mmCIF file of C-alpha atoms and ligand atoms in Angstrom:
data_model
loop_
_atom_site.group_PDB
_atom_site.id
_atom_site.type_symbol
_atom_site.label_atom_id
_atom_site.label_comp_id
_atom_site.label_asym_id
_atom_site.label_seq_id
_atom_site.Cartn_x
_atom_site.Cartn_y
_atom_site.Cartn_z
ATOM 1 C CA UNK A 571 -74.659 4.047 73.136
ATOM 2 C CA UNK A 572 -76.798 3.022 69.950
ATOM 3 C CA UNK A 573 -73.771 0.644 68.585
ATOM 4 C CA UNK A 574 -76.233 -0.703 65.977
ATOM 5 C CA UNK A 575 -77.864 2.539 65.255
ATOM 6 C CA UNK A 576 -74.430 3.943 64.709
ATOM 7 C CA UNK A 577 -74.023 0.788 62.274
ATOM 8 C CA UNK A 578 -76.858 1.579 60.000
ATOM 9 C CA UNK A 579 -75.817 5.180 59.941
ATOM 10 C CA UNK A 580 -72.288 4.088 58.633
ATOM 11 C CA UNK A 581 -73.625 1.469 55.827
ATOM 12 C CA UNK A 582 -75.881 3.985 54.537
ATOM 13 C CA UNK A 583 -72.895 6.572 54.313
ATOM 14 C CA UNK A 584 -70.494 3.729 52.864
ATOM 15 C CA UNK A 585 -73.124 2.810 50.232
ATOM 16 C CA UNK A 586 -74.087 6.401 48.973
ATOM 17 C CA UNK A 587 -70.064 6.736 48.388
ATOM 18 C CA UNK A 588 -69.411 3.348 46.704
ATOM 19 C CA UNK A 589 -72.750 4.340 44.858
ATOM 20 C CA UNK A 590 -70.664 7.727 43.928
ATOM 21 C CA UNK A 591 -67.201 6.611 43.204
ATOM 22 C CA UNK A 592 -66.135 7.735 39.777
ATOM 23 C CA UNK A 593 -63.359 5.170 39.043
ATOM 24 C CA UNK A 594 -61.797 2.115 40.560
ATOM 25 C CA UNK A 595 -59.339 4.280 42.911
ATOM 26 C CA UNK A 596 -61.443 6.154 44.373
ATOM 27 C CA UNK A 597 -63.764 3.218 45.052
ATOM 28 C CA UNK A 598 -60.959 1.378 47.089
ATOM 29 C CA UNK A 599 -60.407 4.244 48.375
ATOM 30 C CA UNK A 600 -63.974 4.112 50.180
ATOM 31 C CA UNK A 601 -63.045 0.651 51.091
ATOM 32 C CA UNK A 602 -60.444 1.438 53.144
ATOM 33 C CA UNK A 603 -61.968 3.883 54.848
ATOM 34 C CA UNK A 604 -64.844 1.219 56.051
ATOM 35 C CA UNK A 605 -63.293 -1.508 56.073
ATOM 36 C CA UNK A 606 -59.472 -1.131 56.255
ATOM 37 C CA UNK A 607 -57.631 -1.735 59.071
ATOM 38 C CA UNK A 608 -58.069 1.491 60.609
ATOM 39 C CA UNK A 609 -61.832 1.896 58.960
ATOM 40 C CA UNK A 610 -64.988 3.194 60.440
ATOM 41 C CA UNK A 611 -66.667 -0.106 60.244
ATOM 42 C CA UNK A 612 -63.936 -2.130 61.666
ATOM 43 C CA UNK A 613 -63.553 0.143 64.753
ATOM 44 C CA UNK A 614 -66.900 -0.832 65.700
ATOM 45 C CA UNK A 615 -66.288 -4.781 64.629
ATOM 46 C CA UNK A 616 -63.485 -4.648 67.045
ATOM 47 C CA UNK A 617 -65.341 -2.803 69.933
ATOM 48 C CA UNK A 618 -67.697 -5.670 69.854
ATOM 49 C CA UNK A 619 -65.462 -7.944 72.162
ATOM 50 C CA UNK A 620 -65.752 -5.316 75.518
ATOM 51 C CA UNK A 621 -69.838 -4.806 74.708
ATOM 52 C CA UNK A 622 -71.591 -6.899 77.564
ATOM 53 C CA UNK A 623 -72.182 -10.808 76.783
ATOM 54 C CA UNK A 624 -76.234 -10.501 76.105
ATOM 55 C CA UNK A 625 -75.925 -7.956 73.747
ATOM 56 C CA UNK A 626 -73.647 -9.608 71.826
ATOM 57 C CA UNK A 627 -75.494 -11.489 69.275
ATOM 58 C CA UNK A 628 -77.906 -9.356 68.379
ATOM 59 C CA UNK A 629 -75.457 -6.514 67.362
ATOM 60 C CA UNK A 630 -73.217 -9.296 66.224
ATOM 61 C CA UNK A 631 -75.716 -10.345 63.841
ATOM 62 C CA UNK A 632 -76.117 -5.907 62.306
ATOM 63 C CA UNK A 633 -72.741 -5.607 62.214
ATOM 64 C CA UNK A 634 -72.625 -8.764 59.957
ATOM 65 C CA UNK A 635 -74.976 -7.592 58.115
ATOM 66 C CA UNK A 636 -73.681 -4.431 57.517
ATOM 67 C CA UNK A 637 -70.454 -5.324 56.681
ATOM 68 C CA UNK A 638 -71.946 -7.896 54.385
ATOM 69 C CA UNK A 639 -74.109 -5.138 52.444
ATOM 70 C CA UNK A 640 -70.664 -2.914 52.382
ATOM 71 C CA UNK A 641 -68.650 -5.367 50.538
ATOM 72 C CA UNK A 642 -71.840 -6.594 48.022
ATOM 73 C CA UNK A 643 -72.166 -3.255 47.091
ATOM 74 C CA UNK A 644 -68.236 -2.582 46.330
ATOM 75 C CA UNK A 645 -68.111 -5.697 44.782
ATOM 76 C CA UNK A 646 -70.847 -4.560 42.415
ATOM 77 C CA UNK A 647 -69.630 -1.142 41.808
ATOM 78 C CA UNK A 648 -66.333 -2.379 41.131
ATOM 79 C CA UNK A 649 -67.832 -4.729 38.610
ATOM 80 C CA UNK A 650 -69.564 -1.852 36.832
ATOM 81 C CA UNK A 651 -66.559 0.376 36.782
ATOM 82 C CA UNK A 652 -63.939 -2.161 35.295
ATOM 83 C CA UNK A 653 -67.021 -3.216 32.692
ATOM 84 C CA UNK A 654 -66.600 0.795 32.335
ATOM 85 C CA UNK A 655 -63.021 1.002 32.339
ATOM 86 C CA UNK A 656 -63.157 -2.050 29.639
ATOM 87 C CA UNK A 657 -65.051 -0.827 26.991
ATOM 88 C CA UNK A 658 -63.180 3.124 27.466
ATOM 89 C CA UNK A 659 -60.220 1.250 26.803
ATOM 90 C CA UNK A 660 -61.309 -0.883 23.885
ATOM 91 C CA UNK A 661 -63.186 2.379 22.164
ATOM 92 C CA UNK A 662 -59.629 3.806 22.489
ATOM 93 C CA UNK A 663 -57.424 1.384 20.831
ATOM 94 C CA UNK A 664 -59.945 0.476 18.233
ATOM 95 C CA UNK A 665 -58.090 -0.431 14.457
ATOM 96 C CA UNK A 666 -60.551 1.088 11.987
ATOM 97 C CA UNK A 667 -60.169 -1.627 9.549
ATOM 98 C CA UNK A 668 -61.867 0.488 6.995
ATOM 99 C CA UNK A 669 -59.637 2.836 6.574
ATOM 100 C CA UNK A 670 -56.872 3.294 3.785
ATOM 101 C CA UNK A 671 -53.351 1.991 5.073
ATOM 102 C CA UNK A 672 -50.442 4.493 5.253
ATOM 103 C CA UNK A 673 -48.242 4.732 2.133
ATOM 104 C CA UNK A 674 -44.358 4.209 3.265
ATOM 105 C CA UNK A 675 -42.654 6.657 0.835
ATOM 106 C CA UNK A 676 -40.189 3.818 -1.219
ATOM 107 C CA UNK A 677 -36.699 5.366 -1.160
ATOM 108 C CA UNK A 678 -34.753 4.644 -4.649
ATOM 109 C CA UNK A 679 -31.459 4.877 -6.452
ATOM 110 C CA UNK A 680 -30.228 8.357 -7.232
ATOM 111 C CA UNK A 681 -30.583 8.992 -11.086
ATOM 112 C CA UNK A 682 -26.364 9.380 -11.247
ATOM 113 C CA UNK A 683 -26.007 5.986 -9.688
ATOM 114 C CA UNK A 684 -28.592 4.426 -11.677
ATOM 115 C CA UNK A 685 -26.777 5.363 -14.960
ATOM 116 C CA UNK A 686 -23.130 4.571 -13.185
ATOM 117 C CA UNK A 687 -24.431 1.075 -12.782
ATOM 118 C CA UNK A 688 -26.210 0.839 -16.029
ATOM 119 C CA UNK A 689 -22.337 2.093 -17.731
ATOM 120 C CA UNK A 690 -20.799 -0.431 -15.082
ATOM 121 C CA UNK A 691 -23.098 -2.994 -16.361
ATOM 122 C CA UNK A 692 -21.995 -2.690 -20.325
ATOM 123 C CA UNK A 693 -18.684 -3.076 -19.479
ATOM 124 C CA UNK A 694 -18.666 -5.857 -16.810
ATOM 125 C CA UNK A 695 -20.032 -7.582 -19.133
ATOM 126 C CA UNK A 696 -17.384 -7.125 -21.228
ATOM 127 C CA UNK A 697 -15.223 -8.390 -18.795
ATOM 128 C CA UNK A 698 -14.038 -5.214 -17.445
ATOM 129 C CA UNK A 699 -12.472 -5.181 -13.960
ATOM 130 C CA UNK A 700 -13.854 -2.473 -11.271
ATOM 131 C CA UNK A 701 -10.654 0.078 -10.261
ATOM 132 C CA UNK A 702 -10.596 2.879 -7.563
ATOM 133 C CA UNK A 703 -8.670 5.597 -6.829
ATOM 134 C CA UNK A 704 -8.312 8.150 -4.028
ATOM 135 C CA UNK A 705 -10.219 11.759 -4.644
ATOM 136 C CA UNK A 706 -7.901 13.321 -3.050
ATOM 137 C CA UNK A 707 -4.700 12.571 -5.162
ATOM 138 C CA UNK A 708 -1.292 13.293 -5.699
ATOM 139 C CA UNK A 709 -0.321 15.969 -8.346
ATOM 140 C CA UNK A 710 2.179 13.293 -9.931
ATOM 141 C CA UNK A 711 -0.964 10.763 -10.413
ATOM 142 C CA UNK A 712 -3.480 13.617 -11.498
ATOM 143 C CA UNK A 713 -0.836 15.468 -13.752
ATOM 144 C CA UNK A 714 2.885 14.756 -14.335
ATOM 145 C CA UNK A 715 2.198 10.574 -14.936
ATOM 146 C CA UNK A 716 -0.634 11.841 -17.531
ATOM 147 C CA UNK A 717 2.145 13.640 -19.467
ATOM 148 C CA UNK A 718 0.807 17.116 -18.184
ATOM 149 C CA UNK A 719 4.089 19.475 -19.205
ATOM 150 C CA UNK A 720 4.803 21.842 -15.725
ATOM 151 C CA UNK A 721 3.042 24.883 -17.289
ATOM 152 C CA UNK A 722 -0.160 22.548 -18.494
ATOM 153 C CA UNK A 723 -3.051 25.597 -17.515
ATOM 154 C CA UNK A 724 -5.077 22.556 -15.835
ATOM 155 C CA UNK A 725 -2.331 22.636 -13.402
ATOM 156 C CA UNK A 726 -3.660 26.228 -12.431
ATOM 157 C CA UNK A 727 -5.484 26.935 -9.098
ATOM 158 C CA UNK A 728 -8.028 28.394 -11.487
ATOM 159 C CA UNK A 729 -9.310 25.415 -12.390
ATOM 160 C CA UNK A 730 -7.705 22.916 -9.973
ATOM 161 C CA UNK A 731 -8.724 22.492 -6.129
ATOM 162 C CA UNK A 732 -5.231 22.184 -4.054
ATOM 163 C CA UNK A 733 -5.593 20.630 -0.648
ATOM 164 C CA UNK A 734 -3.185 23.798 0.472
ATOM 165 C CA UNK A 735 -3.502 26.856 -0.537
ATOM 166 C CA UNK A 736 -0.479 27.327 -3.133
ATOM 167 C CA UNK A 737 -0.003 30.865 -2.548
ATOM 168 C CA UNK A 738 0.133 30.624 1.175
ATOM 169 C CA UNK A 739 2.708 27.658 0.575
ATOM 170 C CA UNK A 740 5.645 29.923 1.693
ATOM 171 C CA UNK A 741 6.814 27.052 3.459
ATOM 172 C CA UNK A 742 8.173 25.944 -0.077
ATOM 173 C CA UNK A 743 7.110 23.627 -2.885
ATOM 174 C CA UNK A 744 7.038 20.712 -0.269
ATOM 175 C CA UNK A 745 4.129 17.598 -0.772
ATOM 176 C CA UNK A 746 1.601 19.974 0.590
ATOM 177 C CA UNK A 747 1.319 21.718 -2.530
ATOM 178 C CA UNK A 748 1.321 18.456 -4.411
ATOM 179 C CA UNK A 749 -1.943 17.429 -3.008
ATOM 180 C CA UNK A 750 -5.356 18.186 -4.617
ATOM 181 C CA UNK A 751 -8.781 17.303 -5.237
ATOM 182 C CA UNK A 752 -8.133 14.703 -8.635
ATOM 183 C CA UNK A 753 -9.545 16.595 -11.534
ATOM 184 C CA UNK A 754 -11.169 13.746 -13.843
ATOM 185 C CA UNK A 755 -10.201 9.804 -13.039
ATOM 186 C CA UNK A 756 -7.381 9.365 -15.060
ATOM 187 C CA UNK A 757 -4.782 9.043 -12.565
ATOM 188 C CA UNK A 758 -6.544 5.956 -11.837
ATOM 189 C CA UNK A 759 -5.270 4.896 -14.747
ATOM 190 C CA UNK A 760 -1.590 4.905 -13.849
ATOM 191 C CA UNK A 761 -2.428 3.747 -10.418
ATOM 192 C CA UNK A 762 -3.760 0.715 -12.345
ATOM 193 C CA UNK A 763 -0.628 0.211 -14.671
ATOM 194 C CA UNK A 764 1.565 0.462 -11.887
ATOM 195 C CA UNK A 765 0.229 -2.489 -9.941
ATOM 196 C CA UNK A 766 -0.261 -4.667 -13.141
ATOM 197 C CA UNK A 767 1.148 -5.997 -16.409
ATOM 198 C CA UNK A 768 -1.368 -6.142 -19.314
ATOM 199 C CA UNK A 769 -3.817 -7.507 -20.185
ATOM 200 C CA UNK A 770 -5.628 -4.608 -18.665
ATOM 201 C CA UNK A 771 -9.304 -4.157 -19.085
ATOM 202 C CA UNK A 772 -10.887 -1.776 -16.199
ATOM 203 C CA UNK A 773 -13.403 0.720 -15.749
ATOM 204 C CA UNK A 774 -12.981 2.947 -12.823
ATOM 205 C CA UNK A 775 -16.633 5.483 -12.012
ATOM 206 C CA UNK A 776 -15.349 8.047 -8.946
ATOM 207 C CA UNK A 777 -16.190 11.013 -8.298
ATOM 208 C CA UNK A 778 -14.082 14.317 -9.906
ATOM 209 C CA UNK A 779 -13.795 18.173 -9.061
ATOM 210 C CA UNK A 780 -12.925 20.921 -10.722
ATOM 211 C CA UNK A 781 -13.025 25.242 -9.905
ATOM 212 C CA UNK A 782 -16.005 25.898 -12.243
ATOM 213 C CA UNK A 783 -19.104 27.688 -10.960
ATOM 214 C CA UNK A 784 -22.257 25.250 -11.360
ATOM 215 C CA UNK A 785 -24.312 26.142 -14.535
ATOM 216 C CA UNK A 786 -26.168 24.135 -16.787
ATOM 217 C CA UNK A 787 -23.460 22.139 -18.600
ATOM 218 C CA UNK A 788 -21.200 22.370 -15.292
ATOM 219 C CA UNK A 789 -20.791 21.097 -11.955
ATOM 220 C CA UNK A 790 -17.494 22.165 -9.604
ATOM 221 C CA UNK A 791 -18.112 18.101 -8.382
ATOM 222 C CA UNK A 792 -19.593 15.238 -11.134
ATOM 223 C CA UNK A 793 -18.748 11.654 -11.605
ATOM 224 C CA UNK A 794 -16.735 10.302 -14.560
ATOM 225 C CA UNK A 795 -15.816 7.036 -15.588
ATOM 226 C CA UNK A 796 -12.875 5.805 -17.241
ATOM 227 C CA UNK A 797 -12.313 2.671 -19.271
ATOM 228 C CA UNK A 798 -8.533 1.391 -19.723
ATOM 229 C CA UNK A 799 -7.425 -1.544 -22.114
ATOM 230 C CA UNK A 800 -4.266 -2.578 -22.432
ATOM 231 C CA UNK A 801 -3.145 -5.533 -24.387
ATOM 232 C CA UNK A 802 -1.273 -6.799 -27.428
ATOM 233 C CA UNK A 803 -2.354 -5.763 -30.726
ATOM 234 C CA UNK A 804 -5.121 -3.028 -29.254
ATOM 235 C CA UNK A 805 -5.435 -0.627 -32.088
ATOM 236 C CA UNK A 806 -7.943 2.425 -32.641
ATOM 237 C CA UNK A 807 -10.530 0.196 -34.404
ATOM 238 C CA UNK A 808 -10.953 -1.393 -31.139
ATOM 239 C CA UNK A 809 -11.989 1.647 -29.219
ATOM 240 C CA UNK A 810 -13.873 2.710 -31.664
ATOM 241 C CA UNK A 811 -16.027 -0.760 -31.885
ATOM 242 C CA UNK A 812 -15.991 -0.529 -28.038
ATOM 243 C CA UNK A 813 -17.527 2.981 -27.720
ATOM 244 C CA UNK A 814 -20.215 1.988 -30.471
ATOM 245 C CA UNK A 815 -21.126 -0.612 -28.694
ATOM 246 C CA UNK A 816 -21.134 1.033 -25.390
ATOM 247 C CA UNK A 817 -23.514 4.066 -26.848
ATOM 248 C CA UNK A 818 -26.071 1.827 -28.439
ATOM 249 C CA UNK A 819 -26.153 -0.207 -25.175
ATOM 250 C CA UNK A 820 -26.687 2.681 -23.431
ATOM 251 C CA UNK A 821 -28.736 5.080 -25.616
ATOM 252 C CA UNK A 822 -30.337 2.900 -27.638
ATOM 253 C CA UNK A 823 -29.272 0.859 -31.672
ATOM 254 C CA UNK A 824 -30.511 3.346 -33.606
ATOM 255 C CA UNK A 825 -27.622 6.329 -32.186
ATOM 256 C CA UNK A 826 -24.668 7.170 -34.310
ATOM 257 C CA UNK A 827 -20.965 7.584 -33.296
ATOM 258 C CA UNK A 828 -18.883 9.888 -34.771
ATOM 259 C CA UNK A 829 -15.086 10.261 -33.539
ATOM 260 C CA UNK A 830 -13.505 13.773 -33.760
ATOM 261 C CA UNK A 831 -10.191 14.846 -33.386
ATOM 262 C CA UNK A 832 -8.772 16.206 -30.486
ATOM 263 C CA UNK A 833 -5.855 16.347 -27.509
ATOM 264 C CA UNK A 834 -5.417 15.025 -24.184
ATOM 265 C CA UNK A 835 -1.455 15.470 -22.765
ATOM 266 C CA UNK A 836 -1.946 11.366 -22.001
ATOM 267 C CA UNK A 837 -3.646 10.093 -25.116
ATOM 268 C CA UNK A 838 -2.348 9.901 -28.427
ATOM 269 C CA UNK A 839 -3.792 9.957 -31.051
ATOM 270 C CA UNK A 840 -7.066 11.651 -28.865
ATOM 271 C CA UNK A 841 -10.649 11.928 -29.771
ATOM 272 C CA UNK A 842 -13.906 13.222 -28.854
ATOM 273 C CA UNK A 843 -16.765 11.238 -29.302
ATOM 274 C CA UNK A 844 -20.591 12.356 -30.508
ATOM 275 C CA UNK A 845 -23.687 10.768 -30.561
ATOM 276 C CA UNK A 846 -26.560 12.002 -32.807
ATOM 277 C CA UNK A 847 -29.135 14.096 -31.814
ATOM 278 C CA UNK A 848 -32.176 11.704 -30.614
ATOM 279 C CA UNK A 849 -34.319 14.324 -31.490
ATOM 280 C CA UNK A 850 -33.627 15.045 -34.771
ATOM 281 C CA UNK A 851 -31.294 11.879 -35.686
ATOM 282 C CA UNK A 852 -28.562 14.192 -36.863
ATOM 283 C CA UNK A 853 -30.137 16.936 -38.864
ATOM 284 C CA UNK A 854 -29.685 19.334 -36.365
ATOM 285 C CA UNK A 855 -32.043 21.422 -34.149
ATOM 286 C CA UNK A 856 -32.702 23.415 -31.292
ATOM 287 C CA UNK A 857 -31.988 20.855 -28.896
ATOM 288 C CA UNK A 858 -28.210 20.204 -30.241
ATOM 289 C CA UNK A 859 -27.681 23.550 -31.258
ATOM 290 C CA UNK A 860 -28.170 23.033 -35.045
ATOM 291 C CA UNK A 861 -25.150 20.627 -35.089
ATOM 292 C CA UNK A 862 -26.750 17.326 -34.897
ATOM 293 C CA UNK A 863 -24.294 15.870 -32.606
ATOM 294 C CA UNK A 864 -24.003 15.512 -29.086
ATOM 295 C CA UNK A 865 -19.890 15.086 -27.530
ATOM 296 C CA UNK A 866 -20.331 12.634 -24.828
ATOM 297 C CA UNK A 867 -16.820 11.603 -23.970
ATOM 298 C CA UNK A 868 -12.777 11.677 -24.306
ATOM 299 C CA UNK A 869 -11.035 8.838 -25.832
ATOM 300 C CA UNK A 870 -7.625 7.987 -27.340
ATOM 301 C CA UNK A 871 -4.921 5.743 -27.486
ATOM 302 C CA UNK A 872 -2.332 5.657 -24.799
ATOM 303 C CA UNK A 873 0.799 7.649 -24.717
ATOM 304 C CA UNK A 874 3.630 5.855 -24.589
ATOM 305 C CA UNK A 875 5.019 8.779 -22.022
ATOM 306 C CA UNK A 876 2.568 7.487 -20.078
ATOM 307 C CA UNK A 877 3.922 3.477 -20.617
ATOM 308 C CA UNK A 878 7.313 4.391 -19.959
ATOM 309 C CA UNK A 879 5.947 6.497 -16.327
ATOM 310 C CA UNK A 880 4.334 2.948 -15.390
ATOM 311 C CA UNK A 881 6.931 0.782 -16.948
ATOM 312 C CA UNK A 882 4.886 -1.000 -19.139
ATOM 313 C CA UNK A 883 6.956 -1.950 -22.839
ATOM 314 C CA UNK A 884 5.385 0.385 -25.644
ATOM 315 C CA UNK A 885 6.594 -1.923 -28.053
ATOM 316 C CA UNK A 886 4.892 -4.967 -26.825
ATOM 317 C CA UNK A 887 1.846 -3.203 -25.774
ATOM 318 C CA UNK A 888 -0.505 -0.684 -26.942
ATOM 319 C CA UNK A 889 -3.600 0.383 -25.103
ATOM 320 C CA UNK A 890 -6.670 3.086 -25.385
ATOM 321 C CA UNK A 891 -8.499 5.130 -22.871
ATOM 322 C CA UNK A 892 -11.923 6.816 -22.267
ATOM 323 C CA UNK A 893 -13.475 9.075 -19.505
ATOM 324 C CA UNK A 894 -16.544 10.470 -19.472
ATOM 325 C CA UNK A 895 -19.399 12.621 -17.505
ATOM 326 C CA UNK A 896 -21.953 10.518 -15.955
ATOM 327 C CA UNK A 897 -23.982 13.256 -15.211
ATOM 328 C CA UNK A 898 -23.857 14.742 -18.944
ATOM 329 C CA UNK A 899 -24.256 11.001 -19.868
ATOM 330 C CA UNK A 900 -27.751 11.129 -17.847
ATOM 331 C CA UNK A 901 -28.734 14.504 -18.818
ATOM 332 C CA UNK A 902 -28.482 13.540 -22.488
ATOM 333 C CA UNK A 903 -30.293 10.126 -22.210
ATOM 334 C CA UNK A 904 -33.328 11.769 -20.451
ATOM 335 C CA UNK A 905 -33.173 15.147 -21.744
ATOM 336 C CA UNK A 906 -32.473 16.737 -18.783
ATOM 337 C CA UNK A 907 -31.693 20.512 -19.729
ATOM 338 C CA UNK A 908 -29.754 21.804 -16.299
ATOM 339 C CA UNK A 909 -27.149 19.784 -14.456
ATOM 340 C CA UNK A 910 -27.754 21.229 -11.377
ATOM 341 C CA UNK A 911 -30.855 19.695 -11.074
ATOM 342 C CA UNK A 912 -29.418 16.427 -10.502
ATOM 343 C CA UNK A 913 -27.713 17.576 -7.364
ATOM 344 C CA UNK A 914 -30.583 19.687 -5.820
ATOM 345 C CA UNK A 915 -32.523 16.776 -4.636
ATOM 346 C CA UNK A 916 -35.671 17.763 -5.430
ATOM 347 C CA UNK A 917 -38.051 15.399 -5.151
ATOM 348 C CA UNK A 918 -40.207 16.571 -7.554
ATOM 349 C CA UNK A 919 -37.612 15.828 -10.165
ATOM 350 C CA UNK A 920 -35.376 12.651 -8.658
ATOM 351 C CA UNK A 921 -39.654 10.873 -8.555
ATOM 352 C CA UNK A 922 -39.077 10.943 -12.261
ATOM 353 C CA UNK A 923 -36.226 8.463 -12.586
HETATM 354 N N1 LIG B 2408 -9.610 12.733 -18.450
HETATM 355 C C1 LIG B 2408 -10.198 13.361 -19.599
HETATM 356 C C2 LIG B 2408 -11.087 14.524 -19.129
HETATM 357 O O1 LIG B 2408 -11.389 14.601 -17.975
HETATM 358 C C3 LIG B 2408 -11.039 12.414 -20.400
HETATM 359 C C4 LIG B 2408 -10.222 11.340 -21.030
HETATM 360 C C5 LIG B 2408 -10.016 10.141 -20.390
HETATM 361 C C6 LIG B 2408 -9.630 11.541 -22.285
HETATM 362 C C7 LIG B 2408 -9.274 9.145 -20.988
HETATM 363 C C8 LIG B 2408 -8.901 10.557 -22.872
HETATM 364 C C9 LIG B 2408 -8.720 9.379 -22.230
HETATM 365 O O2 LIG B 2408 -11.463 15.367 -19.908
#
C-alpha cells in the first residue's frame, strides 16, 4: 500500500474543502473530518506505528508535512473568514451619524388640568386650603345639607345619576337609594364645615356628573371647583372683590365682572357671575350672542340652613360660596366653541394647548 500516495491524495482533498468552506462552521467542520480524532488524516498518523521500521521516516516526514500544510491552510482560511465575518458584522450595526435623530413625541398636561391648576394657583395664593370629596356621595351631602327641599327637581333621576336604580329599589327607601354620583362639588362644602370651625378658606376642583346628553355647552361628566370662606365679618363685598380678582387673574385686567341675581337652595343671597365678551368688550356680538356677557360661575352667601346642618353659629359667622365649570372656564379663555372636544382626545386639538 501507497501510505504516502494515499497522503497526498487526502491533503489535496482537505485543501480544495478548506479552500471552499463558506463560513467558520463549516470550516471546522472540515477540520474534524482530517484531523479530529476519528479524521482521515489521523487514521493514517496512527497506522504509522505497525508500518515496518525503515519505512518509517520517510513517510514520517509526508505525513508531517501534510498535516502541516492541512492546518496552515485552515489557519489561513479561518483568518479570512472571521476578517469576513468582521466587517459583515460591522456593515450591519453601523450608526449613520448623518442622519436626523428620532423625535420622542413630549406628552403634556391635559388642557382641563392645566386651567384647574392655573384656578388652584389664584387661590393658593390667596391662602386657600385644597379640600376633597368623594364622587360618589351621599344624597344628604349632595342635597338635603345644601338645603335641597325633598321635591327639589335636581333630586330627579332625570338629571341625577343614582348608584341604584330608584325604581327597581322595591327593597324600600334604604341607603341604596341614597347613594349617587355628586352632582356639582358642593357637598364638599359641608363635608368641610363639619370637620372644622371657621376661619375657612378652601377651594375644592373634583370632578361632577350630571344626566345631560353631551352637546356643545354640556358634558354628562366636567370638573367644577368650589371656593368656601367662612369667617367673621365676611360680607358680599368680599366675594365680589374675590371673584374680580380671580377673573382678571385668570382672563386677563382688562375683563369686567358683573354679578346677577339668582338662586341656589344653599346660598343666600345667590348670584351668577359674567365676564365681558373678549371679543367685543361688552357690546355684544356673535360670539356672546348679542349680550356682551359671558356667565362663568355660581356664587352667594351661605345659608344659614346650611350653618345650622354643620353646626357652625350664624350669628358669629357668615361665609360665601362659588362653584364653577372648569371646562366652560377653558372653553371661554381659548375660545373653544364645543365642549366635547375637550374630552375626545384628539390630538390635533389637545397639540394646541
Ligand atoms: N353648585 C352650584 C352648581 O353646580 C354652583 C354654586 C356653588 C353656587 C357654590 C353657589 C355656591 O350650579
Amino acid at each position: 500500500m501507497d501510505i504516502a500516495g494515499s497522503l497526498i491524495g487526502l491533503r489535496d482533498e482537505a485543501l480544495a474543502r478548506i479552500a471552499q468552506a463558506p463560513d467558520l462552521e463549516s470550516l471546522d467542520a472540515v477540520r474534524v473530518a482530517y484531523l479530529g480524532k476519528k479524521g482521515a488524516l489521523t487514521a493514517v498518523l496512527r497506522g504509522l506505528k505497525d508500518l515496518p521500521a525503515e519505512e518509517r521516516p520517510a513517510v514520517g516526514r509526508v505525513s508531517n508535512e501534510v498535516r502541516d500544510a492541512v492546518e496552515a491552510a485552515l489557519a489561513e482560511r479561518r483568518a479570512v473568514l472571521e476578517r469576513d465575518l468582521l466587517a459583515r458584522r460591522i456593515r450591519a450595526e453601523a450608526v449613520d451619524v448623518t442622519l436626523p435623530g428620532r423625535r420622542r413625541p413630549l406628552g403634556r398636561q391635559h388642557i382641563i388640568h392645566q386651567i384647574v391648576d392655573e384656578i388652584v394657583d389664584v387661590f393658593v395664593g390667596l391662602g386657600y386650603r385644597i379640600a376633597e370629596g368623594p364622587e360618589v356621595e351621599l344624597d344628604y351631602y349632595n342635597f338635603t345639607a345644601l338645603n335641597h327641599p325633598p321635591e327639589h327637581p335636581a333630586r330627579a333621576a332625570t338629571d341625577t345619576f343614582y348608584v341604584k336604580d330608584q325604581s327597581g329599589g322595591a327593597t324600600g327607601a334604604g341607603l341604596e337609594s341614597e347613594v349617587l354620583l355628586r352632582t356639582h362639588t358642593s357637598p364638599v362644602q359641608v363635608r368641610v364645615m363639619e370637620k372644622q370651625q371657621p376661619p375657612i378658606y378652601v377651594l375644592a376642583p373634583g370632578k361632577v356628573f350630571r344626566r345631560d346628553v353631551a352637546d356643545p355647552s354640556h358634558l354628562p361628566q366636567f370638573t367644577q371647583i368650589e371656593g368656601l370662606v367662612v369667617d367673621e365679618g365676611i360680607t358680599f363685598g368680599d366675594l365680589k372683590g374675590t371673584l374680580e380678582h380671580f377673573v382678571r387673574e385668570i382672563f386677563g385686567p382688562d375683563r369686567r365682572v358683573r354679578l346677577r341675581p339668582h338662586f341656589f337652595p344653599f346660598t343666600e343671597p345667590s348670584a351668577e357671575v359674567d365676564v365681558s365678551c373678549a371679543m367685543c368688550g361688552g357690546d355684544g356680538c356673535r360670539s356672546c350672542g348679542g349680550e356682551g356677557w359671558l356667565e362663568v360661575l355660581g356664587c352667594g352667601m351661605v345659608d344659614p340652613n346650611v350653618f345650622r346642618y354643620v353646626g357652625i353659629d350664624s350669628e358669629r359667622y357668615t361665609g360665601f360660596a362659588f362653584g364653577m365649570g372648569a371646562e366652560r372656564i377653558a372653553a371661554l379663555k381659548h375660545g373653544i366653541p364645543d365642549l366635547r372636544l375637550l374630552i375626545e382626545g384628539d390630538m390635533r386639538f389637545l397639540r394646541q394647548f
